[in-house]
Amino acid sequence: MMNIRFNHLVKIGFIGSWLVSITSCNLSKTNINPNASSDVSLSAVLTGAEVSLGFTTGINAGLLTNIYTQQASGANGDAAPFDNYTTSPGYFNTTWLTYYTNVLTNLKIIQQTASTQQLPYYSGIARVLTAFSYGTLTDIFGNVPFKEALYGNGITNPVYDNQEDIYPALQSQLDSAITELSQPVSANLGATPSGDDVIFKGVISSWIATAYTLKARYAIHLSKVNATDAAQKVLSYLYNGSTWRGIQSNITDAQVVFGSSTTNANPFYQQNTNRPGWIGLGASFVNLLNGNKVTDANTKAEGTYVDPRRAYFATNYPTGSTTYQGSVAGVPGAYSRIGSFYGVATAPVILVSYSEAKFLEAEARILLNAADPKAQTALEAAVRASFSKVISNSSDPYATPQKQTDYIAAKATLTGTAANDIETIITQKYIALFLQPEVWNDYRRTGYPAIPLAQNATHSANPNGQIPRRIPYPQNETSLNKNTPAGSTYQSPRLWWDR
């Protein structure tokens, strides 16, 4: 269980920003400073970076983008502008700052120090998390500083690298991580990660599996660029010949589990506790949980095949009833809210999971061969893994083993028609990856699920009222960095892989 305060983590990030002193950098790997201090506590910095990453991914990337995909809703208070995309660009300063300062700066320090001390396991873990962090940033903002990032006062106006150049660098970073993590324990001339690694407790095989799964994630992101190539790469990363090498099971999901006190609790719990009523669940998401279509009225009675996870992802509305209702996008008002699976203090923030890996496999197989029977096997494994992870009450009448099997037969069975089957896979992935930023990436790649447009969402920053394709650059960047591209809105310029 985590017991480190988040406000302490912020201090770690700011201290780290002036410790970085790098003389050269390239897109294929993070540079190592031979003069880095050997006095840096890798344990403290790793713990801080991982918890900061979990917190900011949950609240500043996940919850934010899940409002755009109508899993969540900005129901009231200062969250309401998120629902119709009128948020001030100043808000996005936090997303930008926490990834660059609290996470990436400290991961850089780990790589520097681990290189000097010949500790490849620490360096490999840092590389995996660095790829994840830059991947999240570029998938939110598009072109971002990469080559000239993290120089502190050395470069105060870093250039923005094209996403087309960043993506190969993510794969290279993960390849380097796998190489380092595959070395024998004896290659580490000092202590190896253990309890200071709050994600895997130093189990290196789990980090290698996570790296391969992330490689598959970033490969499928390019399905609009070249679908066949993307799908082939997904399978090549997840399998070594016929042997699966992605994340092995729910037990080895990459996630950060938080503590029970208010100051180190899960970010969704903190949001609901500190700002009750601000965040609700979106009608599109709750409609699916109710067994209905995303475009149905949010007051429609539940369908025949209710999602077995409904009672864990959502709360009842009205309170004390047996019904569930989401908020219409763009219309203030909180109905059902985040349920017990994510809404308790000790709930996890999931970075990448076994369920996601099997969804990746299912989609890749359909893209290559709509008749591949292994696609159905992978899809069912993905959905059942999500059931197993989320459902905790064996007496829940909507979640009995038979109800789970009936749901899969009705909602997660492929037909052999590629377009319909991609919609089925992505819709099920949308539900399973609740509150994870990957959902928005899938929507932008595939258009699924075909959520309705938000109301009152047409304005200068979002012409034509469409679902956002990106987030505008933060106000601090446009004000202070002369290299920040001008004119970004919620629609343009589109990300390289989304054109």
Coordinates of C-alpha atoms in Angstrom, one line a residue:
M1 CA 0.0 0.0 0.0
M2 CA 1.2 3.5 -0.9
N3 CA 2.1 5.8 2.0
I4 CA 3.8 8.7 0.3
R5 CA 2.2 12.1 0.2
F6 CA 1.4 13.6 -3.2
N7 CA 2.5 17.1 -2.1
H8 CA 5.9 15.6 -1.3
L9 CA 6.1 14.2 -4.8
V10 CA 5.6 17.7 -6.2
K11 CA 8.6 18.8 -4.2
I12 CA 10.6 16.0 -5.6
G13 CA 9.7 17.1 -9.1
F14 CA 10.8 20.7 -8.7
I15 CA 14.0 19.7 -7.0
G16 CA 14.8 17.4 -9.8
S17 CA 14.4 20.1 -12.4
W18 CA 17.6 21.8 -11.5
L19 CA 19.6 18.6 -11.0
V20 CA 19.4 17.8 -14.7
S21 CA 22.4 18.9 -16.7
I22 CA 22.7 17.2 -20.1
T23 CA 25.1 18.0 -22.9
S24 CA 23.6 16.2 -25.8
C25 CA 20.4 14.4 -26.8
N26 CA 18.8 12.6 -29.7
L27 CA 15.4 11.1 -30.5
S28 CA 16.4 7.4 -30.3
K29 CA 17.5 7.3 -26.7
T30 CA 17.7 9.4 -23.6
N31 CA 21.2 10.8 -23.0
I32 CA 23.2 10.0 -19.9
N33 CA 25.1 12.7 -18.1
P34 CA 28.5 11.2 -17.0
N35 CA 28.8 13.9 -14.3
A36 CA 25.5 13.1 -12.6
S37 CA 25.6 12.9 -8.9
S38 CA 25.9 9.4 -7.4
D39 CA 24.3 10.7 -4.2
V40 CA 20.8 10.7 -5.8
S41 CA 18.6 8.1 -4.0
L42 CA 17.2 6.0 -6.8
S43 CA 14.7 4.5 -4.5
A44 CA 13.1 7.8 -3.5
V45 CA 13.1 9.2 -7.0
L46 CA 11.6 6.1 -8.5
T47 CA 8.8 5.9 -5.9
G48 CA 8.0 9.6 -6.4
A49 CA 8.1 9.4 -10.2
E50 CA 5.8 6.3 -10.3
V51 CA 3.2 7.8 -7.9
S52 CA 3.2 11.1 -9.7
L53 CA 2.7 9.3 -13.0
G54 CA -0.2 7.3 -11.6
F55 CA -1.8 10.4 -10.1
T56 CA -1.5 12.7 -13.1
T57 CA -2.4 9.9 -15.6
G58 CA -5.6 9.3 -13.6
I59 CA -6.8 12.8 -13.1
N60 CA -5.0 15.1 -15.6
A61 CA -5.0 12.7 -18.6
G62 CA -7.6 10.0 -17.9
L63 CA -10.5 11.8 -16.3
L64 CA -9.9 14.8 -18.6
T65 CA -10.0 12.9 -21.9
N66 CA -12.7 10.5 -20.6
I67 CA -15.1 13.5 -20.4
Y68 CA -14.4 14.1 -24.1
T69 CA -15.4 10.4 -24.8
Q70 CA -18.5 10.7 -22.5
Q71 CA -17.4 8.1 -20.0
A72 CA -17.4 10.9 -17.5
S73 CA -19.1 14.3 -17.4
G74 CA -18.1 17.7 -16.2
A75 CA -21.4 17.9 -14.3
N76 CA -21.1 21.0 -12.1
G77 CA -18.7 23.6 -10.7
D78 CA -15.4 24.3 -12.4
A79 CA -15.6 20.9 -14.2
A80 CA -18.6 22.0 -16.3
P81 CA -16.6 23.7 -19.0
F82 CA -14.9 20.4 -19.8
D83 CA -18.2 19.1 -21.0
N84 CA -18.5 21.5 -23.9
Y85 CA -14.8 22.2 -24.4
T86 CA -14.7 25.8 -23.1
T87 CA -12.0 25.2 -20.6
S88 CA -9.3 27.9 -20.4
P89 CA -5.9 26.8 -21.8
G90 CA -4.5 27.7 -18.5
Y91 CA -5.9 24.5 -17.0
F92 CA -3.7 22.4 -19.2
N93 CA -0.6 23.9 -17.6
T94 CA -1.1 21.3 -14.9
T95 CA -1.2 18.3 -17.3
W96 CA 1.9 19.6 -19.0
L97 CA 3.9 20.5 -15.9
T98 CA 3.2 17.3 -14.0
Y99 CA 4.4 15.1 -16.8
Y100 CA 7.5 17.1 -17.6
T101 CA 8.5 18.2 -14.1
N102 CA 7.2 15.7 -11.7
V103 CA 7.6 12.6 -13.8
L104 CA 10.0 12.9 -16.8
T105 CA 12.6 15.0 -15.0
N106 CA 12.9 12.4 -12.3
L107 CA 12.9 9.5 -14.7
K108 CA 15.8 11.3 -16.5
I109 CA 17.7 11.5 -13.1
I110 CA 17.1 7.8 -12.6
Q111 CA 18.6 7.0 -16.0
Q112 CA 21.6 9.2 -15.4
T113 CA 22.4 7.8 -12.0
A114 CA 21.7 4.2 -13.0
S115 CA 24.1 4.5 -15.9
T116 CA 26.8 5.9 -13.7
Q117 CA 26.3 3.2 -11.1
Q118 CA 25.7 0.4 -13.6
L119 CA 22.1 -0.5 -12.5
P120 CA 20.3 -1.5 -15.8
Y121 CA 17.1 -2.6 -14.0
Y122 CA 16.5 0.9 -12.7
S123 CA 17.4 2.4 -16.0
G124 CA 15.1 0.0 -17.9
I125 CA 12.2 0.8 -15.6
A126 CA 12.7 4.5 -16.1
R127 CA 12.8 4.0 -19.9
V128 CA 9.5 2.1 -19.9
L129 CA 7.9 4.9 -17.9
T130 CA 9.5 7.6 -20.0
A131 CA 8.0 6.0 -23.2
F132 CA 4.6 5.9 -21.5
S133 CA 4.9 9.6 -20.4
Y134 CA 6.0 11.0 -23.7
G135 CA 3.4 8.7 -25.4
T136 CA 0.7 10.2 -23.3
L137 CA 1.8 13.8 -23.9
T138 CA 2.1 13.4 -27.7
D139 CA -1.3 11.7 -27.9
I140 CA -2.9 14.6 -26.1
F141 CA -1.1 17.6 -27.6
G142 CA 0.5 16.3 -30.8
N143 CA 3.9 17.8 -31.4
V144 CA 5.7 18.3 -28.1
P145 CA 9.3 19.1 -27.0
F146 CA 11.3 15.9 -27.0
K147 CA 14.9 16.4 -28.2
E148 CA 15.4 19.6 -26.3
A149 CA 13.1 18.8 -23.3
L150 CA 14.3 18.5 -19.7
Y151 CA 17.4 20.8 -20.1
G152 CA 16.1 23.2 -17.4
N153 CA 17.6 26.6 -17.7
G154 CA 20.0 25.3 -20.4
I155 CA 17.2 25.5 -23.1
T156 CA 14.3 27.7 -22.1
N157 CA 12.5 27.6 -25.5
P158 CA 12.7 24.0 -26.5
V159 CA 11.7 23.1 -30.1
Y160 CA 8.6 21.0 -30.7
D161 CA 9.3 17.7 -32.3
N162 CA 6.9 16.2 -34.9
Q163 CA 4.8 13.3 -33.6
E164 CA 5.9 11.4 -36.7
D165 CA 9.5 11.5 -35.3
I166 CA 8.5 10.9 -31.7
Y167 CA 6.7 7.6 -32.3
P168 CA 9.8 5.7 -33.6
A169 CA 11.6 7.1 -30.6
L170 CA 9.1 5.6 -28.2
Q171 CA 9.7 2.2 -29.8
S172 CA 13.4 2.7 -29.6
Q173 CA 13.1 3.7 -25.9
L174 CA 11.1 0.5 -25.2
D175 CA 13.6 -1.6 -27.1
S176 CA 16.4 -0.2 -25.0
A177 CA 14.4 -0.9 -21.9
I178 CA 13.9 -4.5 -22.9
T179 CA 17.6 -4.9 -23.5
E180 CA 18.5 -3.5 -20.1
L181 CA 15.8 -5.4 -18.3
S182 CA 16.9 -8.7 -19.9
Q183 CA 20.4 -8.5 -18.4
P184 CA 21.2 -10.9 -15.6
V185 CA 20.9 -9.7 -12.0
S186 CA 24.7 -9.8 -11.8
A187 CA 24.9 -7.0 -14.3
N188 CA 23.5 -4.7 -11.6
L189 CA 26.5 -3.4 -9.5
G190 CA 24.3 -2.6 -6.5
A191 CA 20.8 -3.0 -5.1
T192 CA 18.0 -3.8 -7.6
P193 CA 14.4 -2.4 -7.4
S194 CA 12.1 -3.9 -4.9
G195 CA 9.6 -2.2 -2.6
D196 CA 10.6 1.2 -4.0
D197 CA 9.0 0.1 -7.3
V198 CA 5.4 0.6 -6.3
I199 CA 4.1 -0.8 -9.6
F200 CA 5.7 -4.3 -9.7
K201 CA 7.9 -4.5 -6.5
G202 CA 10.9 -5.1 -8.6
V203 CA 9.5 -8.1 -10.6
I204 CA 11.5 -7.5 -13.8
S205 CA 9.7 -10.0 -16.0
S206 CA 6.5 -7.9 -15.5
W207 CA 8.3 -4.8 -16.7
I208 CA 9.5 -6.6 -19.8
A209 CA 5.9 -7.8 -20.5
T210 CA 4.7 -4.2 -20.0
A211 CA 7.3 -2.9 -22.5
Y212 CA 6.1 -5.3 -25.2
T213 CA 2.5 -4.4 -24.5
L214 CA 3.2 -0.7 -24.8
K215 CA 5.0 -1.4 -28.1
A216 CA 1.8 -3.0 -29.3
R217 CA -0.2 -0.1 -28.0
Y218 CA 1.9 2.4 -30.0
A219 CA 1.8 0.2 -33.0
I220 CA -2.0 0.1 -33.2
H221 CA -2.2 3.9 -32.8
L222 CA -0.9 4.0 -36.4
S223 CA -3.8 2.0 -37.8
K224 CA -5.0 5.1 -39.8
V225 CA -1.5 5.5 -41.2
N226 CA -1.1 1.8 -42.3
A227 CA -3.5 -0.7 -40.9
T228 CA -1.8 -3.8 -42.1
D229 CA 1.6 -2.8 -40.9
A230 CA 0.2 -1.7 -37.5
A231 CA -1.6 -5.0 -37.0
Q232 CA 1.4 -7.1 -38.0
K233 CA 3.6 -5.2 -35.6
V234 CA 1.0 -5.6 -32.8
L235 CA 1.2 -9.4 -33.1
S236 CA 5.0 -9.4 -33.4
Y237 CA 5.3 -7.5 -30.2
L238 CA 2.8 -9.5 -28.2
Y239 CA 4.1 -12.9 -29.5
N240 CA 7.6 -14.3 -29.8
G241 CA 6.7 -16.9 -32.4
S242 CA 3.7 -18.7 -30.9
T243 CA 4.6 -17.7 -27.3
W244 CA 2.7 -14.8 -25.7
R245 CA 5.0 -12.2 -24.2
G246 CA 2.7 -9.4 -23.4
I247 CA 1.2 -8.8 -19.9
Q248 CA 0.3 -12.2 -18.6
S249 CA -2.8 -11.7 -16.5
N250 CA -4.7 -9.2 -14.3
I251 CA -2.2 -9.9 -11.5
T252 CA 0.6 -8.4 -13.6
D253 CA -1.3 -5.3 -14.8
A254 CA 0.8 -2.1 -14.6
Q255 CA -1.0 0.0 -12.1
V256 CA -0.4 2.3 -9.1
V257 CA -2.4 1.4 -6.0
F258 CA -3.0 4.3 -3.7
G259 CA -3.3 4.6 0.1
S260 CA -6.3 5.0 2.4
S261 CA -5.7 8.5 3.8
T262 CA -7.0 11.6 2.2
T263 CA -3.6 12.9 1.1
N264 CA -2.4 9.8 -0.7
A265 CA -5.7 8.4 -1.9
N266 CA -6.7 7.5 -5.4
P267 CA -7.2 10.7 -7.5
F268 CA -10.8 9.8 -8.5
Y269 CA -11.6 9.5 -4.8
Q270 CA -9.9 12.8 -4.0
Q271 CA -11.8 14.5 -6.8
N272 CA -15.2 13.2 -5.5
T273 CA -14.3 13.9 -1.9
N274 CA -12.9 17.4 -2.4
R275 CA -15.3 18.5 -5.1
P276 CA -18.5 16.4 -4.7
G277 CA -20.9 16.6 -7.6
W278 CA -18.4 18.1 -10.0
I279 CA -17.8 14.9 -11.9
G280 CA -20.6 12.5 -13.0
L281 CA -20.7 9.7 -15.5
G282 CA -21.6 10.4 -19.1
A283 CA -24.9 9.2 -20.7
S284 CA -23.1 7.3 -23.5
F285 CA -21.1 5.2 -21.0
V286 CA -24.0 4.5 -18.6
N287 CA -26.3 3.7 -21.6
L288 CA -23.8 0.9 -22.5
L289 CA -23.7 -0.3 -18.9
N290 CA -27.5 -0.4 -19.0
G291 CA -27.4 -2.6 -22.1
N292 CA -28.5 0.2 -24.4
K293 CA -27.0 2.2 -27.3
V294 CA -24.8 5.2 -26.7
T295 CA -27.3 7.3 -28.6
D296 CA -30.4 6.2 -26.6
A297 CA -32.1 8.6 -24.2
N298 CA -30.3 8.6 -20.8
T299 CA -33.7 7.9 -19.2
K300 CA -34.3 4.7 -21.2
A301 CA -35.0 1.6 -19.1
E302 CA -32.2 -1.0 -18.9
G303 CA -32.0 -3.5 -21.7
T304 CA -32.0 -7.3 -21.7
Y305 CA -28.2 -7.6 -21.4
V306 CA -27.0 -5.3 -18.6
D307 CA -23.2 -5.0 -18.3
P308 CA -22.1 -7.2 -15.3
R309 CA -19.7 -4.4 -14.3
R310 CA -22.4 -1.8 -13.9
A311 CA -22.6 -1.8 -10.1
Y312 CA -18.8 -1.4 -9.8
F313 CA -18.3 1.3 -12.4
A314 CA -21.3 3.4 -11.5
T315 CA -23.5 4.5 -8.6
N316 CA -27.2 4.3 -8.6
Y317 CA -29.4 7.3 -9.5
P318 CA -31.5 8.3 -7.8
T319 CA -29.5 7.3 -4.7
G320 CA -31.0 4.3 -3.1
S321 CA -32.7 3.1 -6.3
T322 CA -31.8 0.3 -8.6
T323 CA -31.4 2.4 -11.7
Y324 CA -28.5 4.1 -13.3
Q325 CA -28.4 7.3 -15.4
G326 CA -25.7 9.3 -17.0
S327 CA -25.4 13.0 -17.8
V328 CA -26.0 14.3 -21.4
A329 CA -22.8 15.8 -22.7
G330 CA -22.8 19.5 -22.5
V331 CA -25.7 19.7 -20.1
P332 CA -24.9 20.4 -16.4
G333 CA -26.1 17.9 -13.8
A334 CA -24.6 14.9 -12.0
Y335 CA -26.6 11.6 -11.9
S336 CA -24.7 8.4 -11.6
R337 CA -21.1 8.9 -10.4
I338 CA -17.9 6.9 -10.4
G339 CA -18.6 3.6 -8.6
S340 CA -16.8 1.5 -6.1
F341 CA -14.1 0.0 -8.3
Y342 CA -12.4 3.3 -8.9
G343 CA -14.2 5.5 -6.3
V344 CA -12.6 4.2 -3.1
A345 CA -9.4 5.6 -1.7
T346 CA -7.3 2.5 -2.3
A347 CA -8.4 1.9 -5.9
P348 CA -5.8 1.7 -8.6
V349 CA -4.9 3.9 -11.6
I350 CA -4.3 1.4 -14.4
L351 CA -1.5 2.3 -16.8
V352 CA -1.7 -0.7 -19.1
S353 CA -3.3 -4.1 -18.6
Y354 CA -3.7 -7.7 -19.7
S355 CA -7.2 -6.9 -20.8
E356 CA -5.9 -4.1 -23.1
A357 CA -3.3 -6.5 -24.5
K358 CA -5.9 -9.0 -25.5
F359 CA -8.1 -6.3 -27.1
L360 CA -5.0 -5.2 -29.1
E361 CA -4.6 -8.8 -30.3
A362 CA -8.3 -9.1 -31.2
E363 CA -8.2 -5.9 -33.3
A364 CA -5.0 -6.7 -35.0
R365 CA -6.3 -10.2 -36.0
I366 CA -9.4 -8.7 -37.5
L367 CA -7.5 -6.1 -39.4
L368 CA -5.4 -8.9 -41.0
N369 CA -8.1 -11.5 -41.5
A370 CA -11.7 -11.0 -40.5
A371 CA -12.2 -14.7 -40.4
D372 CA -9.4 -15.4 -37.9
P373 CA -11.0 -17.5 -35.1
K374 CA -8.3 -16.4 -32.7
A375 CA -9.8 -12.9 -32.7
Q376 CA -12.9 -14.1 -30.9
T377 CA -10.7 -16.0 -28.4
A378 CA -8.7 -12.8 -27.7
L379 CA -11.8 -10.7 -27.4
E380 CA -13.5 -13.0 -25.0
A381 CA -10.3 -13.2 -22.9
A382 CA -10.2 -9.4 -22.8
V383 CA -13.8 -9.1 -21.6
R384 CA -13.5 -11.9 -19.1
A385 CA -10.3 -10.4 -17.7
S386 CA -12.1 -7.2 -17.1
F387 CA -15.0 -9.0 -15.4
S388 CA -12.6 -10.8 -13.2
K389 CA -10.8 -7.6 -12.2
V390 CA -13.8 -5.5 -11.6
I391 CA -16.6 -7.7 -10.2
S392 CA -16.3 -8.5 -6.5
N393 CA -19.8 -9.5 -5.4
S394 CA -20.6 -13.1 -6.3
S395 CA -24.2 -12.5 -5.2
D396 CA -24.8 -9.7 -7.7
P397 CA -27.7 -10.9 -9.8
Y398 CA -26.4 -9.0 -12.8
A399 CA -22.9 -10.5 -12.6
T400 CA -23.4 -14.3 -12.1
P401 CA -21.3 -16.6 -14.3
Q402 CA -24.3 -17.2 -16.5
K403 CA -25.0 -13.5 -16.9
Q404 CA -21.4 -12.9 -17.9
T405 CA -21.6 -15.7 -20.5
D406 CA -24.9 -14.3 -21.8
Y407 CA -23.5 -10.8 -22.0
I408 CA -20.5 -12.0 -24.1
A409 CA -22.8 -14.0 -26.4
A410 CA -24.9 -10.9 -27.0
K411 CA -22.4 -8.0 -26.9
A412 CA -18.9 -9.5 -27.5
T413 CA -19.4 -12.0 -30.3
L414 CA -17.7 -11.4 -33.7
T415 CA -19.5 -12.0 -37.0
G416 CA -16.8 -12.2 -39.6
T417 CA -17.6 -8.7 -41.0
A418 CA -14.5 -6.6 -40.4
A419 CA -16.2 -3.2 -39.9
N420 CA -18.9 -4.5 -37.5
D421 CA -16.3 -6.5 -35.6
I422 CA -14.0 -3.6 -35.1
E423 CA -16.9 -1.7 -33.7
T424 CA -17.7 -4.6 -31.3
I425 CA -14.1 -4.8 -30.1
I426 CA -13.6 -1.1 -29.6
T427 CA -16.9 -0.7 -27.9
Q428 CA -16.0 -3.5 -25.4
K429 CA -12.6 -1.9 -25.0
Y430 CA -14.2 1.4 -24.3
I431 CA -16.1 -0.1 -21.4
A432 CA -13.2 -2.2 -20.0
L433 CA -10.7 0.7 -20.1
F434 CA -13.0 3.0 -18.1
L435 CA -11.2 6.2 -17.0
Q436 CA -8.0 5.4 -19.0
P437 CA -6.8 7.9 -21.6
E438 CA -6.4 5.1 -24.2
V439 CA -10.1 5.3 -24.8
W440 CA -9.8 8.7 -26.5
N441 CA -7.0 7.4 -28.7
D442 CA -9.3 4.5 -29.8
Y443 CA -12.1 6.9 -30.6
R444 CA -10.0 9.1 -32.7
R445 CA -8.6 6.1 -34.6
T446 CA -11.8 4.3 -35.2
G447 CA -14.8 6.5 -34.5
Y448 CA -16.2 4.0 -32.0
P449 CA -18.3 4.0 -30.1
A450 CA -20.2 6.5 -32.2
I451 CA -21.0 8.9 -29.3
P452 CA -23.3 11.8 -30.0
L453 CA -22.0 15.4 -30.1
A454 CA -22.1 17.4 -26.9
Q455 CA -24.6 20.2 -26.6
N456 CA -23.5 23.8 -26.6
A457 CA -20.1 22.8 -27.8
T458 CA -19.7 25.0 -30.9
H459 CA -17.3 28.0 -30.4
S460 CA -14.1 29.5 -31.7
A461 CA -11.9 26.8 -30.0
N462 CA -14.1 24.0 -31.3
P463 CA -15.7 24.8 -34.7
N464 CA -18.7 22.8 -35.7
G465 CA -19.1 21.3 -32.2
Q466 CA -17.3 18.1 -33.0
I467 CA -15.7 15.7 -30.4
P468 CA -12.2 17.0 -29.6
R469 CA -9.3 15.6 -31.7
R470 CA -6.6 17.2 -29.5
I471 CA -6.1 19.6 -26.6
P472 CA -4.9 23.2 -27.2
Y473 CA -1.4 23.9 -26.0
P474 CA -1.3 25.2 -22.4
Q475 CA -1.3 28.9 -21.8
N476 CA 2.1 28.9 -20.1
E477 CA 3.7 27.3 -23.2
T478 CA 2.1 29.7 -25.7
S479 CA 3.1 32.7 -23.4
L480 CA 6.6 31.6 -22.5
N481 CA 8.0 29.4 -25.3
K482 CA 8.4 31.2 -28.6
N483 CA 8.6 27.8 -30.4
T484 CA 5.1 26.8 -29.3
P485 CA 3.0 26.3 -32.5
A486 CA 0.3 29.0 -32.8
G487 CA -3.4 28.5 -33.4
S488 CA -4.1 25.1 -31.8
T489 CA -7.8 24.4 -31.0
Y490 CA -9.7 21.3 -30.0
Q491 CA -9.9 20.3 -33.7
S492 CA -6.6 21.4 -35.3
P493 CA -4.0 20.8 -36.2
R494 CA -4.9 17.1 -36.0
L495 CA -2.3 14.6 -34.7
W496 CA -0.1 13.0 -37.3
W497 CA -1.7 9.6 -36.7
D498 CA -5.2 11.0 -36.8
R499 CA -5.1 12.5 -40.2

